[in-house]
Short mmCIF file of C-alpha atoms and ligand atoms in Angstrom, two decimals:
data_model
loop_
_atom_site.label_atom_id
_atom_site.label_comp_id
_atom_site.label_asym_id
_atom_site.label_seq_id
_atom_site.Cartn_x
_atom_site.Cartn_y
_atom_site.Cartn_z
CA MET G 18 13.06 -14.86 -36.75
CA LYS G 19 9.62 -13.22 -36.81
CA ILE G 20 7.74 -13.85 -40.05
CA GLN G 21 4.57 -12.00 -40.97
CA PHE G 22 2.44 -13.21 -43.85
CA ASN G 23 -1.14 -13.51 -44.93
CA LEU G 24 -2.40 -17.06 -44.50
CA ASN G 25 -5.76 -17.97 -46.01
CA GLY G 26 -6.85 -14.34 -45.88
CA HIS G 27 -5.67 -13.58 -42.33
CA GLU G 28 -2.58 -11.61 -41.27
CA THR G 29 -0.33 -13.97 -39.32
CA GLU G 30 2.91 -13.75 -37.38
CA ILE G 31 5.15 -16.56 -36.30
CA ASP G 32 8.59 -16.84 -34.72
CA VAL G 33 10.49 -19.63 -36.51
CA HIS G 34 13.87 -20.64 -37.86
CA PRO G 35 14.28 -18.84 -41.21
CA LEU G 36 14.97 -22.09 -43.07
CA LYS G 37 12.05 -24.07 -41.66
CA ARG G 38 10.06 -25.31 -44.63
CA ALA G 39 6.72 -23.63 -45.31
CA LEU G 40 5.14 -27.12 -45.46
CA ASP G 41 6.25 -27.84 -41.89
CA ILE G 42 5.01 -24.46 -40.69
CA LEU G 43 1.59 -25.10 -42.23
CA ARG G 44 1.31 -28.56 -40.74
CA ASP G 45 3.14 -28.26 -37.38
CA ASP G 46 2.49 -24.68 -36.39
CA PHE G 47 -0.88 -23.97 -38.00
CA HIS G 48 -2.27 -27.54 -37.98
CA LEU G 49 -3.30 -27.28 -41.61
CA TYR G 50 -2.88 -30.88 -42.73
CA GLY G 51 -4.31 -30.53 -46.24
CA SER G 52 -0.85 -29.93 -47.74
CA LYS G 53 0.91 -33.30 -47.76
CA GLU G 54 4.52 -34.41 -47.93
CA GLY G 55 5.19 -37.01 -50.61
CA CYS G 56 8.76 -36.47 -51.71
CA GLY G 57 10.10 -33.39 -49.95
CA GLU G 58 11.94 -32.32 -53.07
CA GLY G 59 9.48 -30.63 -55.38
CA GLU G 60 8.58 -33.67 -57.46
CA CYS G 61 5.18 -34.98 -56.32
CA GLY G 62 3.21 -31.73 -55.90
CA ALA G 63 1.31 -33.05 -52.84
CA CYS G 64 2.41 -29.96 -50.88
CA THR G 65 1.21 -27.45 -53.51
CA VAL G 66 -0.16 -24.13 -52.20
CA LEU G 67 -0.78 -20.74 -53.79
CA MET G 68 1.85 -18.14 -52.89
CA ASN G 69 1.15 -14.63 -54.18
CA GLY G 70 -1.32 -16.18 -56.60
CA LYS G 71 1.04 -18.80 -58.04
CA THR G 72 1.29 -22.49 -57.35
CA VAL G 73 4.46 -23.45 -55.48
CA THR G 74 5.69 -26.55 -53.71
CA SER G 75 5.69 -25.58 -50.03
CA CYS G 76 8.35 -28.19 -49.22
CA LEU G 77 10.89 -25.96 -51.01
CA ILE G 78 9.95 -22.58 -49.54
CA PRO G 79 12.03 -21.43 -46.57
CA ALA G 80 10.06 -19.69 -43.82
CA ALA G 81 11.85 -16.39 -44.32
CA GLN G 82 10.66 -16.18 -47.93
CA LEU G 83 7.05 -16.33 -46.73
CA HIS G 84 7.52 -12.93 -45.13
CA GLY G 85 5.20 -10.37 -46.69
CA LYS G 86 3.55 -12.94 -48.96
CA SER G 87 0.01 -14.23 -49.32
CA VAL G 88 -0.50 -17.98 -48.98
CA PHE G 89 -3.62 -20.01 -49.66
CA THR G 90 -3.86 -23.68 -48.74
CA ILE G 91 -6.68 -26.10 -49.54
CA GLU G 92 -8.28 -25.18 -46.18
CA GLY G 93 -8.40 -21.53 -47.25
CA ILE G 94 -10.35 -22.16 -50.44
CA GLN G 95 -13.00 -24.56 -49.24
CA ASP G 96 -15.53 -21.85 -48.35
CA PHE G 97 -15.52 -20.35 -51.85
CA ALA G 98 -18.38 -21.34 -54.17
CA PHE G 99 -16.02 -22.63 -56.88
CA PHE G 100 -14.68 -25.26 -54.46
CA ASN G 101 -17.93 -27.25 -54.76
CA ASP G 102 -17.60 -27.20 -58.54
CA ILE G 103 -14.08 -28.59 -58.31
CA GLN G 104 -15.08 -31.23 -55.78
CA LYS G 105 -18.01 -32.32 -57.93
CA ALA G 106 -15.94 -32.42 -61.11
CA TYR G 107 -13.34 -34.65 -59.42
CA GLU G 108 -16.06 -36.91 -57.97
CA ASP G 109 -18.01 -37.17 -61.24
CA ALA G 110 -14.87 -38.11 -63.17
CA GLY G 111 -13.82 -40.66 -60.53
CA ALA G 112 -10.58 -38.73 -60.18
CA VAL G 113 -9.91 -39.62 -56.53
CA GLN G 114 -8.88 -42.88 -54.92
CA CYS G 115 -6.71 -42.72 -51.79
CA GLY G 116 -6.82 -38.94 -51.94
CA PHE G 117 -3.21 -38.35 -50.91
CA CYS G 118 -2.39 -36.40 -54.05
CA THR G 119 -5.81 -34.77 -54.42
CA THR G 120 -5.27 -31.55 -52.48
CA GLY G 121 -2.15 -30.85 -54.55
CA PHE G 122 -4.01 -31.51 -57.78
CA VAL G 123 -6.87 -29.26 -56.64
CA MET G 124 -4.47 -26.41 -55.83
CA SER G 125 -2.84 -26.80 -59.27
CA THR G 126 -6.33 -26.81 -60.80
CA VAL G 127 -7.15 -23.55 -58.99
CA GLY G 128 -3.87 -21.94 -60.09
CA PHE G 129 -4.55 -23.02 -63.67
CA LEU G 130 -8.23 -21.96 -63.85
CA GLY G 131 -7.39 -18.64 -62.23
CA ASN G 132 -4.96 -17.79 -65.01
CA VAL G 133 -7.01 -18.90 -68.03
CA GLU G 134 -7.48 -16.01 -70.45
CA ASP G 135 -9.90 -17.67 -72.84
CA PHE G 136 -11.66 -20.87 -71.73
CA ASP G 137 -12.70 -21.65 -75.32
CA LYS G 138 -9.08 -21.92 -76.43
CA ILE G 139 -7.74 -24.28 -73.78
CA SER G 140 -6.25 -27.48 -75.22
CA ASP G 141 -5.79 -30.83 -73.51
CA ASN G 142 -2.07 -30.26 -73.72
CA GLU G 143 -2.37 -27.09 -71.66
CA ILE G 144 -4.34 -28.99 -69.02
CA LYS G 145 -1.68 -31.69 -68.94
CA MET G 146 1.08 -29.10 -68.63
CA ALA G 147 -0.80 -27.38 -65.79
CA LEU G 148 -0.99 -30.68 -63.87
CA SER G 149 2.49 -31.87 -64.80
CA GLY G 150 3.90 -31.01 -61.36
CA ASN G 151 1.58 -33.43 -59.56
CA LEU G 152 1.95 -37.19 -59.31
CA CYS G 153 -0.82 -39.68 -58.56
CA ARG G 154 0.06 -43.26 -57.79
CA CYS G 155 -3.43 -44.76 -57.92
CA THR G 156 -6.03 -42.99 -60.03
CA GLY G 157 -4.12 -42.54 -63.23
CA TYR G 158 -4.17 -39.20 -64.94
CA LYS G 159 -6.97 -39.59 -67.48
CA LYS G 160 -9.77 -39.12 -64.96
CA ILE G 161 -8.06 -36.14 -63.36
CA ILE G 162 -7.61 -34.52 -66.76
CA ASP G 163 -11.29 -35.27 -67.53
CA ALA G 164 -12.29 -33.47 -64.32
CA VAL G 165 -10.26 -30.38 -65.19
CA ARG G 166 -11.51 -30.44 -68.79
CA ASN G 167 -15.09 -30.30 -67.43
CA LEU G 168 -14.21 -27.35 -65.21
CA VAL G 169 -12.76 -25.58 -68.24
CA LYS G 170 -15.89 -26.41 -70.25
CA ASN G 171 -18.02 -24.89 -67.50
CA LYS G 172 -15.75 -21.82 -67.34
CA ILE G 173 -15.30 -21.99 -63.57
CA GLN G 174 -14.07 -18.62 -62.32
CA ILE G 175 -11.54 -18.24 -59.52
CA PRO G 176 -11.84 -15.09 -57.36
CA GLU G 177 -9.14 -12.53 -58.10
CA LYS G 178 -7.98 -12.30 -54.48
CA LEU G 179 -6.59 -15.85 -54.73
CA ILE G 180 -4.67 -15.25 -57.92
CA LYS G 181 -3.60 -11.59 -57.76
CA ASN G 182 -0.12 -10.78 -56.65
CA ASP G 183 -0.83 -7.36 -55.23
CA LEU G 184 0.85 -7.56 -51.87
CA LYS G 185 3.81 -5.32 -51.08
CA LYS G 186 7.11 -7.13 -50.81
CA ASN G 187 7.53 -5.92 -47.24
CA THR G 188 11.14 -6.89 -47.06
CA GLN G 189 12.92 -7.77 -43.90
CA ILE G 190 16.43 -7.01 -42.85
CA SER G 191 17.38 -8.43 -39.55
CA PRO G 192 21.07 -7.94 -38.76
CA GLN G 193 20.78 -10.31 -35.80
CA SER G 194 19.71 -13.14 -38.06
CA HIS G 195 21.92 -15.21 -40.31
CA PHE G 196 19.22 -14.98 -42.97
CA ILE G 197 18.87 -11.56 -44.55
CA GLN G 198 16.51 -10.38 -47.28
CA PRO G 199 17.77 -7.13 -48.81
CA GLU G 200 15.60 -5.23 -51.24
CA ASN G 201 18.16 -3.52 -53.46
CA LEU G 202 21.74 -3.86 -54.68
CA GLY G 203 22.93 -1.08 -52.38
CA GLN G 204 21.82 -3.04 -49.35
CA ILE G 205 23.61 -6.17 -50.58
CA SER G 206 26.75 -4.10 -51.05
CA ASN G 207 26.60 -2.80 -47.48
CA LEU G 208 25.88 -6.25 -46.10
CA ILE G 209 28.82 -7.79 -47.88
CA SER G 210 31.30 -5.09 -46.99
CA VAL G 211 30.54 -5.45 -43.28
CA ASN G 212 30.49 -9.26 -43.44
CA LYS G 213 33.53 -9.78 -45.71
CA ASN G 214 34.94 -12.58 -43.61
CA GLU G 215 31.71 -14.53 -43.26
CA LYS G 216 30.91 -17.50 -45.46
CA ILE G 217 28.15 -16.05 -47.61
CA LYS G 218 25.50 -18.12 -49.38
CA PHE G 219 23.05 -16.56 -51.79
CA LEU G 220 19.59 -18.04 -52.03
CA ALA G 221 17.24 -17.32 -54.94
CA GLY G 222 14.09 -19.42 -55.50
CA GLY G 223 15.41 -22.25 -53.32
CA THR G 224 14.20 -25.04 -55.61
CA ASP G 225 17.63 -26.64 -55.57
CA MET G 226 19.12 -25.31 -52.33
CA MET G 227 16.14 -26.39 -50.22
CA VAL G 228 16.30 -30.00 -51.37
CA GLY G 229 17.73 -32.33 -48.76
CA GLU G 230 19.96 -31.36 -45.89
CA GLY G 231 23.48 -30.10 -45.65
CA ARG G 232 23.31 -27.27 -48.19
CA PHE G 233 23.65 -24.70 -45.41
CA SER G 234 25.86 -24.79 -42.35
CA GLN G 235 25.00 -23.01 -39.14
CA ASP G 236 27.63 -20.36 -39.70
CA ASP G 237 26.58 -19.41 -43.23
CA LEU G 238 25.32 -15.91 -43.73
CA ILE G 239 22.39 -16.47 -46.09
CA ILE G 240 21.40 -13.58 -48.32
CA SER G 241 18.07 -14.10 -50.07
CA LEU G 242 17.88 -12.50 -53.51
CA ASP G 243 14.12 -13.07 -53.69
CA ASN G 244 13.12 -9.44 -53.10
CA VAL G 245 15.99 -7.53 -54.71
CA THR G 246 14.25 -5.16 -57.12
CA GLU G 247 17.05 -4.79 -59.69
CA LEU G 248 17.52 -8.56 -59.98
CA GLY G 249 13.86 -9.15 -60.80
CA ARG G 250 13.76 -7.14 -64.04
CA ILE G 251 13.90 -7.97 -67.74
CA THR G 252 15.17 -4.98 -69.73
CA LYS G 253 16.67 -4.37 -73.15
CA ASN G 254 18.78 -1.86 -75.03
CA GLU G 255 19.59 -1.71 -78.74
CA ARG G 256 22.01 -4.66 -78.61
CA TYR G 257 20.93 -7.13 -75.99
CA LEU G 258 18.28 -8.37 -73.61
CA SER G 259 19.19 -8.31 -69.94
CA ILE G 260 17.51 -10.75 -67.56
CA GLY G 261 18.00 -10.16 -63.83
CA SER G 262 19.32 -13.21 -62.03
CA ALA G 263 16.27 -13.47 -59.75
CA VAL G 264 13.75 -13.54 -62.60
CA SER G 265 11.77 -16.77 -62.40
CA PHE G 266 11.51 -19.14 -65.33
CA SER G 267 7.76 -18.62 -65.52
CA ASP G 268 8.26 -14.85 -65.84
CA ILE G 269 10.78 -15.43 -68.65
CA LEU G 270 8.33 -17.77 -70.40
CA ALA G 271 5.58 -15.15 -70.15
CA ASN G 272 7.75 -12.40 -71.65
CA LYS G 273 6.58 -11.59 -75.18
CA PHE G 274 9.97 -10.28 -76.32
CA VAL G 275 11.65 -13.51 -75.21
CA GLN G 276 8.95 -15.57 -76.97
CA ASP G 277 9.44 -13.65 -80.22
CA ASN G 278 13.23 -13.42 -80.26
CA PHE G 279 14.64 -16.33 -78.26
CA PRO G 280 12.42 -19.34 -78.99
CA ILE G 281 15.25 -21.74 -78.15
CA LEU G 282 15.27 -20.41 -74.59
CA VAL G 283 11.50 -20.83 -74.37
CA ASP G 284 11.75 -24.43 -75.61
CA ALA G 285 14.38 -25.23 -73.00
CA ILE G 286 12.63 -23.54 -70.09
CA GLN G 287 9.41 -25.41 -70.84
CA THR G 288 11.27 -28.62 -70.00
CA ILE G 289 12.44 -27.38 -66.60
CA GLY G 290 10.64 -28.85 -63.59
CA SER G 291 6.92 -28.17 -63.42
CA PRO G 292 4.73 -25.05 -63.17
CA GLN G 293 5.29 -24.98 -59.40
CA ILE G 294 9.07 -25.17 -59.83
CA ARG G 295 9.19 -22.64 -62.67
CA HIS G 296 7.25 -20.15 -60.51
CA ARG G 297 10.15 -20.15 -58.05
CA ALA G 298 13.28 -21.31 -59.90
CA THR G 299 15.37 -18.47 -61.29
CA ILE G 300 17.71 -18.20 -64.24
CA GLY G 301 20.54 -17.02 -61.97
CA GLY G 302 20.02 -19.99 -59.68
CA ASN G 303 20.19 -22.39 -62.61
CA LEU G 304 23.56 -20.93 -63.64
CA ALA G 305 25.00 -20.59 -60.14
CA ASN G 306 24.31 -24.28 -59.44
CA ALA G 307 26.74 -25.04 -62.26
CA SER G 308 25.14 -28.40 -62.92
CA PRO G 309 26.13 -30.05 -66.22
CA ALA G 310 22.40 -30.84 -66.48
CA GLY G 311 21.25 -27.22 -66.04
CA ASP G 312 18.66 -26.94 -68.80
CA SER G 313 18.91 -23.21 -69.46
CA ILE G 314 22.69 -23.41 -69.98
CA PRO G 315 22.97 -25.03 -73.49
CA PRO G 316 20.59 -22.49 -75.12
CA LEU G 317 22.28 -19.58 -73.36
CA MET G 318 25.62 -20.91 -74.56
CA VAL G 319 24.60 -21.04 -78.22
CA LEU G 320 22.97 -17.62 -77.86
CA GLU G 321 26.45 -16.47 -76.67
CA ALA G 322 25.01 -14.88 -73.55
CA LYS G 323 27.26 -13.16 -71.03
CA ILE G 324 26.97 -13.35 -67.25
CA LEU G 325 27.42 -10.23 -65.12
CA LEU G 326 28.95 -10.99 -61.73
CA ASN G 327 28.66 -8.51 -58.91
CA ASN G 328 31.38 -8.53 -56.30
CA ALA G 329 30.06 -5.93 -53.93
CA ALA G 330 32.97 -6.31 -51.52
CA ASP G 331 35.47 -5.18 -54.18
CA ASP G 332 32.96 -2.83 -55.79
CA GLU G 333 33.50 -4.69 -59.03
CA ILE G 334 31.29 -6.00 -61.83
CA ARG G 335 32.82 -8.47 -64.26
CA LYS G 336 31.26 -9.72 -67.45
CA VAL G 337 32.14 -13.27 -68.41
CA ASN G 338 31.37 -15.60 -71.30
CA MET G 339 29.18 -18.61 -70.57
CA ASN G 340 32.10 -20.86 -71.51
CA ASP G 341 34.36 -19.31 -68.88
CA PHE G 342 31.91 -19.44 -65.97
CA PHE G 343 31.73 -23.16 -65.22
CA ILE G 344 34.66 -25.09 -63.74
CA ALA G 345 33.31 -28.49 -62.67
CA PRO G 346 30.02 -30.04 -61.54
CA GLY G 347 28.63 -27.63 -58.93
CA LYS G 348 31.64 -25.30 -59.27
CA SER G 349 31.86 -21.96 -61.00
CA ILE G 350 34.24 -19.01 -60.89
CA LEU G 351 32.02 -17.18 -58.34
CA LYS G 352 34.06 -15.95 -55.37
CA ASN G 353 32.77 -15.70 -51.81
CA GLY G 354 30.44 -12.71 -51.65
CA GLU G 355 30.04 -12.55 -55.43
CA PHE G 356 26.66 -13.16 -57.05
CA ILE G 357 25.13 -13.24 -60.52
CA GLN G 358 23.52 -9.90 -61.25
CA SER G 359 22.13 -10.49 -64.72
CA ILE G 360 22.45 -12.37 -67.98
CA GLU G 361 22.90 -10.43 -71.21
CA ILE G 362 21.70 -12.11 -74.39
CA PRO G 363 22.71 -10.44 -77.68
CA PHE G 364 19.90 -10.03 -80.20
CA PRO G 365 19.89 -12.57 -83.03
CA GLN G 366 22.03 -11.29 -85.90
CA SER G 367 19.71 -12.58 -88.57
CA ASP G 368 16.02 -13.35 -88.84
CA ASN G 369 16.25 -16.70 -90.52
CA GLN G 370 18.15 -18.68 -87.93
CA ILE G 371 16.96 -22.20 -87.28
CA HIS G 372 16.93 -23.36 -83.68
CA TYR G 373 16.67 -26.75 -82.01
CA PHE G 374 16.51 -27.83 -78.37
CA ARG G 375 15.91 -31.34 -77.23
CA LYS G 376 16.29 -32.88 -73.81
CA VAL G 377 16.21 -36.60 -73.14
CA GLY G 378 15.17 -37.68 -69.66
CA GLN G 379 13.30 -40.42 -67.85
CA ARG G 380 9.98 -38.70 -68.64
CA LYS G 381 8.76 -35.42 -70.05
CA SER G 382 8.21 -33.36 -66.91
CA LEU G 383 10.17 -33.02 -63.71
CA THR G 384 13.17 -34.84 -64.98
CA ILE G 385 16.90 -34.31 -64.94
CA SER G 386 18.32 -34.62 -68.42
CA LYS G 387 20.36 -37.64 -69.46
CA THR G 388 21.54 -35.50 -72.31
CA SER G 389 20.42 -32.31 -74.02
CA LEU G 390 21.37 -30.54 -77.20
CA ALA G 391 20.86 -26.90 -78.18
CA LEU G 392 21.66 -25.71 -81.65
CA ILE G 393 21.34 -22.53 -83.70
CA CYS G 394 22.07 -22.72 -87.42
CA LYS G 395 21.94 -20.47 -90.44
CA LEU G 396 21.88 -21.76 -94.03
CA GLU G 397 22.97 -19.90 -97.15
CA ASN G 398 22.29 -21.51 -100.53
CA ASP G 399 21.74 -24.87 -98.83
CA ARG G 400 25.13 -24.68 -97.11
CA ILE G 401 25.65 -24.17 -93.39
CA GLU G 402 26.82 -20.60 -93.05
CA ASN G 403 26.94 -20.67 -89.27
CA ILE G 404 26.17 -23.20 -86.56
CA LYS G 405 26.50 -23.23 -82.78
CA ILE G 406 26.01 -26.41 -80.77
CA ALA G 407 26.02 -27.02 -77.01
CA CYS G 408 25.32 -30.19 -75.03
CA GLY G 409 24.30 -30.80 -71.42
CA SER G 410 24.92 -33.82 -69.15
CA VAL G 411 27.69 -35.29 -71.30
CA ALA G 412 30.77 -33.77 -69.62
CA PRO G 413 31.66 -32.20 -66.24
CA THR G 414 30.19 -28.91 -67.48
CA VAL G 415 27.86 -28.00 -70.34
CA LEU G 416 29.96 -28.13 -73.50
CA ARG G 417 30.12 -25.99 -76.61
CA LEU G 418 31.04 -28.35 -79.47
CA LYS G 419 33.51 -26.19 -81.36
CA ARG G 420 35.11 -28.97 -83.43
CA THR G 421 31.75 -30.26 -84.67
CA GLU G 422 30.73 -26.70 -85.50
CA LYS G 423 33.97 -26.06 -87.41
CA PHE G 424 33.51 -29.24 -89.42
CA LEU G 425 29.93 -28.36 -90.39
CA ILE G 426 30.45 -24.74 -91.43
CA GLY G 427 30.39 -24.41 -95.23
CA LYS G 428 29.05 -27.95 -95.73
CA LYS G 429 25.98 -29.00 -97.67
CA VAL G 430 24.14 -31.53 -95.50
CA ASP G 431 23.90 -35.10 -96.77
CA ASN G 432 24.02 -38.51 -95.10
CA GLU G 433 27.80 -38.72 -95.25
CA ILE G 434 28.25 -35.31 -93.61
CA ILE G 435 25.75 -36.20 -90.89
CA GLU G 436 27.60 -39.43 -90.09
CA GLU G 437 30.96 -37.62 -89.95
CA ALA G 438 29.52 -34.86 -87.77
CA LYS G 439 28.08 -37.46 -85.39
CA GLU G 440 31.50 -39.05 -85.04
CA ILE G 441 33.19 -35.74 -84.28
CA LEU G 442 30.48 -34.91 -81.76
CA GLN G 443 31.05 -38.23 -80.01
CA SER G 444 34.76 -37.55 -79.78
CA GLU G 445 34.12 -34.16 -78.18
CA ILE G 446 31.86 -35.34 -75.34
CA SER G 447 32.90 -37.40 -72.33
CA PRO G 448 29.72 -38.74 -70.72
CA ILE G 449 29.78 -40.77 -67.53
CA ALA G 450 27.56 -43.61 -66.33
CA ASP G 451 25.42 -42.70 -63.34
CA ILE G 452 22.05 -43.47 -61.80
CA ARG G 453 20.24 -41.88 -64.76
CA SER G 454 22.02 -43.44 -67.72
CA THR G 455 24.98 -45.35 -69.09
CA ALA G 456 27.83 -43.52 -70.79
CA GLU G 457 27.21 -45.45 -74.04
CA TYR G 458 23.54 -44.49 -74.14
CA ARG G 459 24.39 -40.84 -73.58
CA ARG G 460 27.04 -40.91 -76.28
CA GLU G 461 24.79 -42.53 -78.84
CA ILE G 462 21.63 -40.58 -78.09
CA THR G 463 23.44 -37.22 -78.18
CA ALA G 464 24.73 -38.01 -81.66
CA ASN G 465 21.21 -39.09 -82.61
CA LEU G 466 19.88 -35.71 -81.49
CA LEU G 467 22.21 -34.04 -83.98
CA GLU G 468 20.92 -36.41 -86.66
CA ASP G 469 17.34 -35.67 -85.58
CA PHE G 470 17.99 -31.97 -86.15
CA PHE G 471 19.37 -32.56 -89.65
CA ILE G 472 16.54 -34.91 -90.59
CA LYS G 473 14.04 -32.23 -89.56
CA LEU G 474 16.06 -29.64 -91.43
CA VAL G 475 16.15 -31.44 -94.76
FE1 FES X 598 6.55 -33.58 -53.00
FE2 FES X 598 6.63 -31.11 -51.95
S1 FES X 598 6.39 -32.96 -50.91
S2 FES X 598 6.64 -31.68 -54.01
FE1 FES X 599 -4.06 -41.89 -54.53
FE2 FES X 599 -3.66 -39.97 -56.25
S1 FES X 599 -5.57 -40.76 -55.57
S2 FES X 599 -2.18 -40.93 -55.03
#
């Protein structure tokens, strides 16, 4: 498949397999060795590059999704004046030892500095968040954070051409290829009706599908949703917000309406992956994976969101409840050729709802949850008028805890009620032991999260 993209400021064309990783193309085909491979699964950040102005992990980008994009690697930024400032700041702070991670950290630093709106308002926490997708095994993070803090203090400017996403999508449809990138719903419809009998796989940001091998077989017809205009929109009407399935988590986080009206979703999304992952991972992808650990699912469940499924082959759109979508780990009700079109979230019915989201994992960033709890509650005269609770990673699918909710409604919270509610919660979940946690730990900590909410509440 012929891929055209802009690499370090130069128009480039290459003939490669559509699923070849961008990292391998950079290193093998263009001999740009600055982007490194540490983990190959989006965790270490050593392969970080800028794609259309945003940091991404190039080990998770399939070649075909480079088409029409602009990519900058560490080699492409070294002739800019700001590069010396970054180099000096890292040297002065002693922020480099073996150097393996350094190019990734520098690319994250560039992505961060390029998007700063007001240098005087940047906190240490924001710097830490910006670097949270990069791991260093020898320097330790303090010196790296010191280096970036100095760059912020000196208000280092990044040229707009590196950060701006002003390239046309320049979509590609190649009927000969088994990887197709349509640009609107009509094209998907046509593709599916002529390929009804093919095994169809939809690919969004690729942050899960590109990890490891064996997710695709040679015969799969892969339809990339990356460039489909209708799926990349956030819209609203008088009753609900609609988020297209291909909207990235970072675009949802940046949306003012979401920030103001759905803070529980914002809290949950902030715990997903890292900046690089959130720039690519989509809300539709998170649902379609049907993982019990999918972090956007518990908040969407308590927000009583609905999922719109598009079955182009049957010319049918069905709207389903979150509860009815998931069947088992990795399994949903999606049929072959059917994809998630959008997620509808009803507006909050009252202003004074209290929300809570907490995820427990091995660490704060880039971690799969051991358990998570999302909760929305409304009090009336100190009694619980309404409460909705959902938990992740404690059953084959994310669970809505209806019995615990029913018990709590109408109750005035005291220690006795909390203890009883914890017991009911524990009887509703069925955690397993796996590589991340024991079943007992999950059971106990999930109940403790409910207690944590009530302690904060009272
Ligand atoms: Fe580790 Fe890409 S190689 S994130
Ligand atoms: Fe060695 Fe970071 S300096 S891994």
